Amino acid sequence: MKRFLLFLPLLIALVVGVVLFAGIGKDPTKLESALVGKPVPEFSLKDLHNADVVLDQSLFRGQVTLLNVWGTWCPACKDEHDDLMWLAEEKGVNIIGLNYKDNREDALLWLDRLGDPYRKIIYDPRGTLGFDLGVYGAPETFVIDAEGVVRYRHVGVVNKAVWEQTLLPVFNDAQGNG
Amino acid sequence: MVRIVYLMLVLLLSGAAAAEVADVYDFSDRAQEQRYQNLIAELRCPKCQNQNIADSNAPISKDMRDAVYRMMKDGASNEEIVESLVGRFGEFVRYKPEFDSRTFLLWATPAITVLGGLLVVAGVVIRSRRAGPESPALSAEEKARVDKMLADRDRWS
């Protein structure tokens, strides 16, 4: 008993060490979306390019989609734009944009200047769909399967490494089942 | 030293004052306003992770406060309001997580610690009881050493 007690501090240190070690390298600012496994929330918002067209959640039916949340006020969105262009043009990825808390003129100007990687862009100036999606900071990118169900959410910039290591596996998986 | 403590206190309190966010909402009575304040104090901002949405200036916190206010106006209960935000932003926004299999340890840690402490105290008490009050605290050999030490001290003083 006495001898066991002598080893108790070592034991506690080991347990604490393992627990703390497991936390190293994890980014606490990246949260898993509460919507994973759930369908895209219902919405009814205008098309950025054409204010007469109203888009809704049926937009996500039929093929696997990347939903990219962006705004011209968001510097990191500019950083990822070239990589989104690359995804759309080189890889043929189906990307839908959610123009979040922005205004139409600025957004269209931005697309004119930098190019448009999106198949469709949902115009959400008041951030209602963004709120329902649990968006807490642009850019965010969702993988949505052909049934319109959210598979994954990535918070932060999408680049080639993020695509290959994080999004592509989920994307392929969604395609396999979709 | 006192001056440093004073400075620290002033800094601490000024921080709290600066963090306060003023929104203008209308409430029918004091109780409703208090209910709103309690709700936004126990919801956590997903963007600025160590602030509640009452203190945070982040746009998302403003949106969440608006949503809380709107749902209150629509007659939602506190649980419904919190659930609706958790459904969007995840369990993370709760400062008081629900008791389930994942949060079991979190909630049970204080009880486990107190129980552990009680066990240690009980162990000490039982051991000293078992030794018995009448058994001498010092063995004969130890008593002889103490007597010698005391005698030495008396000699030198």
Tab-separated table of C-alpha atoms in Angstrom:
chain	number	residue	atom	x	y	z
A	1	MET	CA	0.000	0.000	0.000
A	2	LYS	CA	2.749	2.437	1.044
A	3	ARG	CA	4.784	1.538	-2.020
A	4	PHE	CA	1.770	2.104	-4.271
A	5	LEU	CA	1.252	5.555	-2.757
A	6	LEU	CA	4.811	6.458	-3.711
A	7	PHE	CA	3.931	5.905	-7.360
A	8	LEU	CA	0.727	7.907	-7.173
A	9	PRO	CA	2.290	11.271	-8.211
A	10	LEU	CA	3.930	9.601	-11.214
A	11	LEU	CA	0.593	8.056	-12.167
A	12	ILE	CA	-1.226	11.395	-11.895
A	13	ALA	CA	1.504	13.130	-13.919
A	14	LEU	CA	1.198	10.470	-16.633
A	15	VAL	CA	-2.589	10.786	-16.874
A	16	VAL	CA	-2.448	14.596	-16.958
A	17	GLY	CA	0.376	14.381	-19.509
A	18	VAL	CA	-1.619	12.142	-21.838
A	19	VAL	CA	-4.702	14.365	-21.577
A	20	LEU	CA	-2.752	17.550	-22.236
A	21	PHE	CA	-0.735	15.960	-25.042
A	22	ALA	CA	-3.947	15.014	-26.815
A	23	GLY	CA	-4.832	18.720	-26.941
A	24	ILE	CA	-1.590	19.858	-28.588
A	25	GLY	CA	-1.977	21.074	-32.166
A	26	LYS	CA	-5.747	21.323	-32.001
A	27	ASP	CA	-7.097	24.699	-33.005
A	28	PRO	CA	-9.787	25.635	-30.492
A	29	THR	CA	-11.167	28.340	-32.795
A	30	LYS	CA	-12.325	25.687	-35.291
A	31	LEU	CA	-15.621	24.240	-34.177
A	32	GLU	CA	-17.439	21.324	-35.670
A	33	SER	CA	-20.662	22.450	-37.259
A	34	ALA	CA	-23.864	21.574	-35.439
A	35	LEU	CA	-25.393	20.966	-38.864
A	36	VAL	CA	-23.271	17.983	-39.872
A	37	GLY	CA	-25.700	15.212	-40.791
A	38	LYS	CA	-28.601	17.623	-41.131
A	39	PRO	CA	-30.119	19.087	-44.283
A	40	VAL	CA	-29.292	22.616	-45.389
A	41	PRO	CA	-31.739	24.958	-43.598
A	42	GLU	CA	-34.697	26.201	-45.593
A	43	PHE	CA	-34.143	29.569	-47.180
A	44	SER	CA	-35.505	31.812	-49.873
A	45	LEU	CA	-32.966	34.361	-51.051
A	46	LYS	CA	-32.171	36.193	-54.224
A	47	ASP	CA	-29.524	35.319	-56.775
A	48	LEU	CA	-26.575	37.727	-56.572
A	49	HIS	CA	-26.414	38.091	-60.357
A	50	ASN	CA	-30.114	38.424	-60.909
A	51	ALA	CA	-32.392	39.957	-58.283
A	52	ASP	CA	-35.468	38.494	-60.007
A	53	VAL	CA	-34.382	34.914	-59.403
A	54	VAL	CA	-35.148	33.444	-55.981
A	55	LEU	CA	-33.013	30.545	-54.810
A	56	ASP	CA	-33.906	27.965	-52.175
A	57	GLN	CA	-32.536	24.783	-50.582
A	58	SER	CA	-33.389	22.673	-53.679
A	59	LEU	CA	-30.258	24.261	-55.179
A	60	PHE	CA	-28.229	21.637	-53.308
A	61	ARG	CA	-30.075	18.624	-54.688
A	62	GLY	CA	-28.614	16.360	-57.345
A	63	GLN	CA	-24.864	16.760	-56.953
A	64	VAL	CA	-22.214	17.155	-54.300
A	65	THR	CA	-21.530	20.826	-53.654
A	66	LEU	CA	-19.046	23.033	-51.911
A	67	LEU	CA	-20.879	25.912	-50.270
A	68	ASN	CA	-18.440	28.763	-49.793
A	69	VAL	CA	-19.390	31.652	-47.486
A	70	TRP	CA	-17.679	34.881	-48.488
A	71	GLY	CA	-17.921	38.657	-48.462
A	72	THR	CA	-15.908	41.495	-49.929
A	73	TRP	CA	-15.302	42.790	-46.380
A	74	CYS	CA	-13.401	39.621	-45.548
A	75	PRO	CA	-9.658	39.756	-46.297
A	76	ALA	CA	-9.157	36.007	-45.936
A	77	CYS	CA	-11.800	35.470	-48.638
A	78	LYS	CA	-9.500	37.261	-51.052
A	79	ASP	CA	-6.658	34.942	-50.056
A	80	GLU	CA	-8.630	31.841	-50.927
A	81	HIS	CA	-10.205	33.190	-54.098
A	82	ASP	CA	-7.430	32.005	-56.442
A	83	ASP	CA	-7.681	28.530	-54.971
A	84	LEU	CA	-11.448	28.494	-55.451
A	85	MET	CA	-10.866	29.494	-59.093
A	86	TRP	CA	-8.418	26.612	-59.378
A	87	LEU	CA	-10.943	24.198	-57.845
A	88	ALA	CA	-13.700	25.297	-60.200
A	89	GLU	CA	-11.627	25.453	-63.380
A	90	GLU	CA	-9.018	22.714	-62.984
A	91	LYS	CA	-10.880	20.258	-60.787
A	92	GLY	CA	-14.403	20.925	-61.990
A	93	VAL	CA	-15.744	21.206	-58.452
A	94	ASN	CA	-19.321	22.420	-58.139
A	95	ILE	CA	-19.137	25.490	-55.915
A	96	ILE	CA	-22.079	27.540	-54.684
A	97	GLY	CA	-21.306	30.904	-53.126
A	98	LEU	CA	-23.070	32.495	-50.187
A	99	ASN	CA	-22.426	36.209	-50.335
A	100	TYR	CA	-22.680	36.975	-46.635
A	101	LYS	CA	-23.518	40.395	-45.163
A	102	ASP	CA	-22.263	42.201	-48.204
A	103	ASN	CA	-23.725	44.495	-50.793
A	104	ARG	CA	-24.472	43.588	-54.366
A	105	GLU	CA	-22.383	46.277	-56.121
A	106	ASP	CA	-19.217	45.494	-54.175
A	107	ALA	CA	-19.702	41.771	-54.662
A	108	LEU	CA	-20.200	42.042	-58.441
A	109	LEU	CA	-17.190	44.337	-58.747
A	110	TRP	CA	-15.097	41.822	-56.816
A	111	LEU	CA	-16.159	38.984	-59.144
A	112	ASP	CA	-15.402	41.108	-62.225
A	113	ARG	CA	-11.929	41.764	-60.957
A	114	LEU	CA	-10.987	38.379	-59.482
A	115	GLY	CA	-13.104	35.957	-61.491
A	116	ASP	CA	-16.187	33.957	-60.608
A	117	PRO	CA	-15.681	30.352	-59.446
A	118	TYR	CA	-19.310	29.899	-58.397
A	119	ARG	CA	-22.066	28.067	-60.232
A	120	LYS	CA	-24.620	30.158	-58.375
A	121	ILE	CA	-24.314	32.778	-55.686
A	122	ILE	CA	-26.903	33.244	-52.956
A	123	TYR	CA	-27.213	36.886	-51.941
A	124	ASP	CA	-27.627	37.112	-48.167
A	125	PRO	CA	-27.116	40.764	-47.207
A	126	ARG	CA	-28.666	40.372	-43.738
A	127	GLY	CA	-26.913	37.121	-42.975
A	128	THR	CA	-30.092	35.116	-42.318
A	129	LEU	CA	-28.996	31.913	-44.051
A	130	GLY	CA	-25.516	32.436	-42.611
A	131	PHE	CA	-27.053	32.559	-39.140
A	132	ASP	CA	-29.079	29.396	-39.748
A	133	LEU	CA	-25.915	27.663	-40.976
A	134	GLY	CA	-24.091	28.692	-37.806
A	135	VAL	CA	-21.567	30.792	-39.717
A	136	TYR	CA	-19.468	32.718	-37.199
A	137	GLY	CA	-16.718	34.040	-39.408
A	138	ALA	CA	-16.093	34.083	-43.124
A	139	PRO	CA	-14.666	32.317	-44.967
A	140	GLU	CA	-16.363	29.047	-44.174
A	141	THR	CA	-16.807	26.168	-46.575
A	142	PHE	CA	-19.382	23.392	-46.300
A	143	VAL	CA	-19.417	20.064	-48.107
A	144	ILE	CA	-23.019	19.225	-48.998
A	145	ASP	CA	-24.003	15.891	-50.504
A	146	ALA	CA	-26.417	15.271	-53.379
A	147	GLU	CA	-29.304	14.891	-50.931
A	148	GLY	CA	-28.681	18.396	-49.605
A	149	VAL	CA	-27.263	17.135	-46.305
A	150	VAL	CA	-24.297	18.918	-44.706
A	151	ARG	CA	-21.314	16.564	-44.475
A	152	TYR	CA	-18.542	18.827	-43.248
A	153	ARG	CA	-17.740	22.414	-42.402
A	154	HIS	CA	-14.315	23.975	-42.753
A	155	VAL	CA	-13.678	27.280	-40.972
A	156	GLY	CA	-10.963	29.410	-42.527
A	157	VAL	CA	-9.180	29.650	-45.844
A	158	VAL	CA	-9.435	26.857	-48.394
A	159	ASN	CA	-6.158	26.240	-50.208
A	160	LYS	CA	-4.709	23.322	-52.121
A	161	ALA	CA	-3.501	21.592	-48.965
A	162	VAL	CA	-6.855	21.971	-47.185
A	163	TRP	CA	-8.632	20.690	-50.281
A	164	GLU	CA	-6.426	17.655	-50.702
A	165	GLN	CA	-6.111	16.666	-47.073
A	166	THR	CA	-9.452	17.681	-45.578
A	167	LEU	CA	-12.179	18.438	-48.076
A	168	LEU	CA	-11.441	15.995	-50.893
A	169	PRO	CA	-11.850	12.847	-48.741
A	170	VAL	CA	-15.238	14.083	-47.485
A	171	PHE	CA	-16.184	15.163	-50.991
A	172	ASN	CA	-15.318	11.754	-52.474
A	173	ASP	CA	-17.123	9.985	-49.672
A	174	ALA	CA	-20.237	12.072	-50.304
A	175	GLN	CA	-20.032	11.277	-54.010
A	176	GLY	CA	-19.699	7.565	-53.307
A	177	ASN	CA	-22.896	7.506	-51.303
A	178	GLY	CA	-24.778	10.155	-53.263
B	1	MET	CA	3.020	46.963	-3.059
B	2	VAL	CA	-0.312	48.515	-2.101
B	3	ARG	CA	0.018	50.844	-5.057
B	4	ILE	CA	0.557	47.925	-7.444
B	5	VAL	CA	-2.491	46.098	-6.077
B	6	TYR	CA	-4.500	49.285	-6.460
B	7	LEU	CA	-3.336	49.713	-10.062
B	8	MET	CA	-4.237	46.106	-10.833
B	9	LEU	CA	-7.698	46.597	-9.397
B	10	VAL	CA	-8.267	49.761	-11.437
B	11	LEU	CA	-7.128	47.970	-14.611
B	12	LEU	CA	-9.329	45.003	-13.860
B	13	LEU	CA	-12.440	47.085	-13.266
B	14	SER	CA	-11.886	49.379	-16.252
B	15	GLY	CA	-11.682	46.274	-18.468
B	16	ALA	CA	-15.095	45.156	-17.284
B	17	ALA	CA	-16.564	48.585	-17.920
B	18	ALA	CA	-15.129	48.794	-21.434
B	19	ALA	CA	-16.419	45.336	-22.356
B	20	GLU	CA	-20.014	46.211	-21.726
B	21	VAL	CA	-22.042	46.434	-24.911
B	22	ALA	CA	-25.047	48.683	-25.164
B	23	ASP	CA	-27.999	47.532	-27.248
B	24	VAL	CA	-31.349	49.227	-27.278
B	25	TYR	CA	-34.188	46.778	-26.787
B	26	ASP	CA	-37.639	47.394	-25.424
B	27	PHE	CA	-38.984	45.156	-22.710
B	28	SER	CA	-42.474	45.150	-21.293
B	29	ASP	CA	-41.205	44.826	-17.738
B	30	ARG	CA	-38.141	44.462	-15.512
B	31	ALA	CA	-38.518	40.686	-15.250
B	32	GLN	CA	-38.361	40.264	-19.034
B	33	GLU	CA	-35.269	42.409	-19.232
B	34	GLN	CA	-33.651	40.411	-16.442
B	35	ARG	CA	-34.519	37.193	-18.253
B	36	TYR	CA	-32.904	38.530	-21.427
B	37	GLN	CA	-29.779	39.576	-19.527
B	38	ASN	CA	-29.494	36.125	-17.923
B	39	LEU	CA	-29.887	34.399	-21.281
B	40	ILE	CA	-27.244	36.410	-23.084
B	41	ALA	CA	-24.902	36.040	-20.110
B	42	GLU	CA	-24.959	32.240	-20.339
B	43	LEU	CA	-24.519	31.979	-24.105
B	44	ARG	CA	-20.998	31.899	-25.427
B	45	CYS	CA	-19.771	33.760	-28.486
B	46	PRO	CA	-18.487	31.273	-31.093
B	47	LYS	CA	-16.126	33.822	-32.620
B	48	CYS	CA	-14.506	35.377	-29.551
B	49	GLN	CA	-14.407	32.230	-27.569
B	50	ASN	CA	-13.951	33.397	-24.017
B	51	GLN	CA	-16.714	35.959	-23.962
B	52	ASN	CA	-20.420	35.554	-23.564
B	53	ILE	CA	-22.622	37.202	-26.158
B	54	ALA	CA	-23.557	39.890	-23.628
B	55	ASP	CA	-19.975	41.192	-23.500
B	56	SER	CA	-18.866	40.530	-27.049
B	57	ASN	CA	-18.746	43.156	-29.766
B	58	ALA	CA	-18.443	40.584	-32.567
B	59	PRO	CA	-21.118	40.926	-35.282
B	60	ILE	CA	-22.148	37.328	-34.704
B	61	SER	CA	-22.853	38.106	-31.044
B	62	LYS	CA	-25.028	41.007	-32.094
B	63	ASP	CA	-26.944	38.649	-34.406
B	64	MET	CA	-27.324	36.158	-31.579
B	65	ARG	CA	-28.598	38.836	-29.184
B	66	ASP	CA	-31.077	39.937	-31.844
B	67	ALA	CA	-32.226	36.350	-32.250
B	68	VAL	CA	-32.641	35.901	-28.487
B	69	TYR	CA	-34.663	39.098	-28.284
B	70	ARG	CA	-36.825	38.152	-31.273
B	71	MET	CA	-37.544	34.687	-29.926
B	72	MET	CA	-38.422	36.145	-26.516
B	73	LYS	CA	-40.874	38.494	-28.196
B	74	ASP	CA	-42.372	35.489	-29.988
B	75	GLY	CA	-42.981	33.858	-26.631
B	76	ALA	CA	-40.302	31.147	-26.748
B	77	SER	CA	-39.171	29.573	-23.493
B	78	ASN	CA	-35.575	29.820	-22.304
B	79	GLU	CA	-34.945	26.183	-23.290
B	80	GLU	CA	-36.330	26.742	-26.771
B	81	ILE	CA	-34.126	29.790	-27.273
B	82	VAL	CA	-30.965	28.042	-26.113
B	83	GLU	CA	-31.815	24.891	-28.094
B	84	SER	CA	-32.340	26.884	-31.270
B	85	LEU	CA	-28.918	28.517	-30.953
B	86	VAL	CA	-27.250	25.220	-30.034
B	87	GLY	CA	-28.875	23.693	-33.130
B	88	ARG	CA	-27.080	26.258	-35.271
B	89	PHE	CA	-23.775	26.869	-33.526
B	90	GLY	CA	-23.300	23.662	-31.581
B	91	GLU	CA	-23.001	22.656	-27.941
B	92	PHE	CA	-20.095	25.079	-27.743
B	93	VAL	CA	-22.320	28.118	-27.169
B	94	ARG	CA	-23.608	26.788	-23.876
B	95	TYR	CA	-21.662	27.988	-20.879
B	96	LYS	CA	-23.634	25.420	-18.905
B	97	PRO	CA	-23.355	22.223	-20.943
B	98	GLU	CA	-26.071	19.587	-20.654
B	99	PHE	CA	-25.359	16.563	-18.509
B	100	ASP	CA	-24.704	13.639	-20.869
B	101	SER	CA	-22.129	10.927	-21.492
B	102	ARG	CA	-19.581	13.389	-22.924
B	103	THR	CA	-19.903	15.956	-20.157
B	104	PHE	CA	-20.194	13.393	-17.354
B	105	LEU	CA	-16.582	13.830	-16.214
B	106	LEU	CA	-16.854	17.596	-16.407
B	107	TRP	CA	-19.816	17.690	-14.087
B	108	ALA	CA	-18.628	14.867	-11.850
B	109	THR	CA	-15.087	16.176	-11.236
B	110	PRO	CA	-16.017	18.352	-8.211
B	111	ALA	CA	-17.936	15.471	-6.608
B	112	ILE	CA	-15.083	13.040	-7.331
B	113	THR	CA	-12.549	15.448	-5.843
B	114	VAL	CA	-14.612	16.007	-2.683
B	115	LEU	CA	-15.158	12.261	-2.346
B	116	GLY	CA	-11.430	11.637	-2.761
B	117	GLY	CA	-10.652	14.233	-0.102
B	118	LEU	CA	-13.182	12.696	2.293
B	119	LEU	CA	-11.627	9.251	1.732
B	120	VAL	CA	-8.165	10.614	2.571
B	121	VAL	CA	-9.485	12.331	5.721
B	122	ALA	CA	-11.371	9.192	6.737
B	123	GLY	CA	-8.232	7.115	6.151
B	124	VAL	CA	-6.142	9.412	8.366
B	125	VAL	CA	-8.782	9.405	11.108
B	126	ILE	CA	-9.246	5.641	11.051
B	127	ARG	CA	-5.526	5.027	11.139
B	128	SER	CA	-5.020	7.299	14.140
B	129	ARG	CA	-8.024	5.696	15.894
B	130	ARG	CA	-6.609	2.242	15.284
B	131	ALA	CA	-3.300	3.296	16.824
B	132	GLY	CA	-5.387	4.151	19.883
B	133	PRO	CA	-5.132	7.167	22.202
B	134	GLU	CA	-3.476	5.210	24.978
B	135	SER	CA	-0.561	3.973	22.879
B	136	PRO	CA	2.278	6.407	23.550
B	137	ALA	CA	3.155	8.860	20.784
B	138	LEU	CA	6.862	8.142	21.255
B	139	SER	CA	8.625	4.849	21.668
B	140	ALA	CA	10.865	4.365	24.687
B	141	GLU	CA	13.935	4.897	22.535
B	142	GLU	CA	12.560	8.159	21.088
B	143	LYS	CA	11.628	9.369	24.564
B	144	ALA	CA	15.179	8.792	25.744
B	145	ARG	CA	16.500	10.874	22.774
B	146	VAL	CA	14.119	13.729	23.528
B	147	ASP	CA	15.064	13.718	27.191
B	148	LYS	CA	18.723	13.882	26.222
B	149	MET	CA	18.100	16.806	23.822
B	150	LEU	CA	16.182	18.745	26.450
B	151	ALA	CA	18.878	18.099	29.022
B	152	ASP	CA	21.534	19.335	26.545
B	153	ARG	CA	19.594	22.496	25.876
B	154	ASP	CA	19.178	23.188	29.604
B	155	ARG	CA	22.888	22.778	30.093
B	156	TRP	CA	23.828	25.353	27.443
B	157	SER	CA	21.248	27.992	28.226
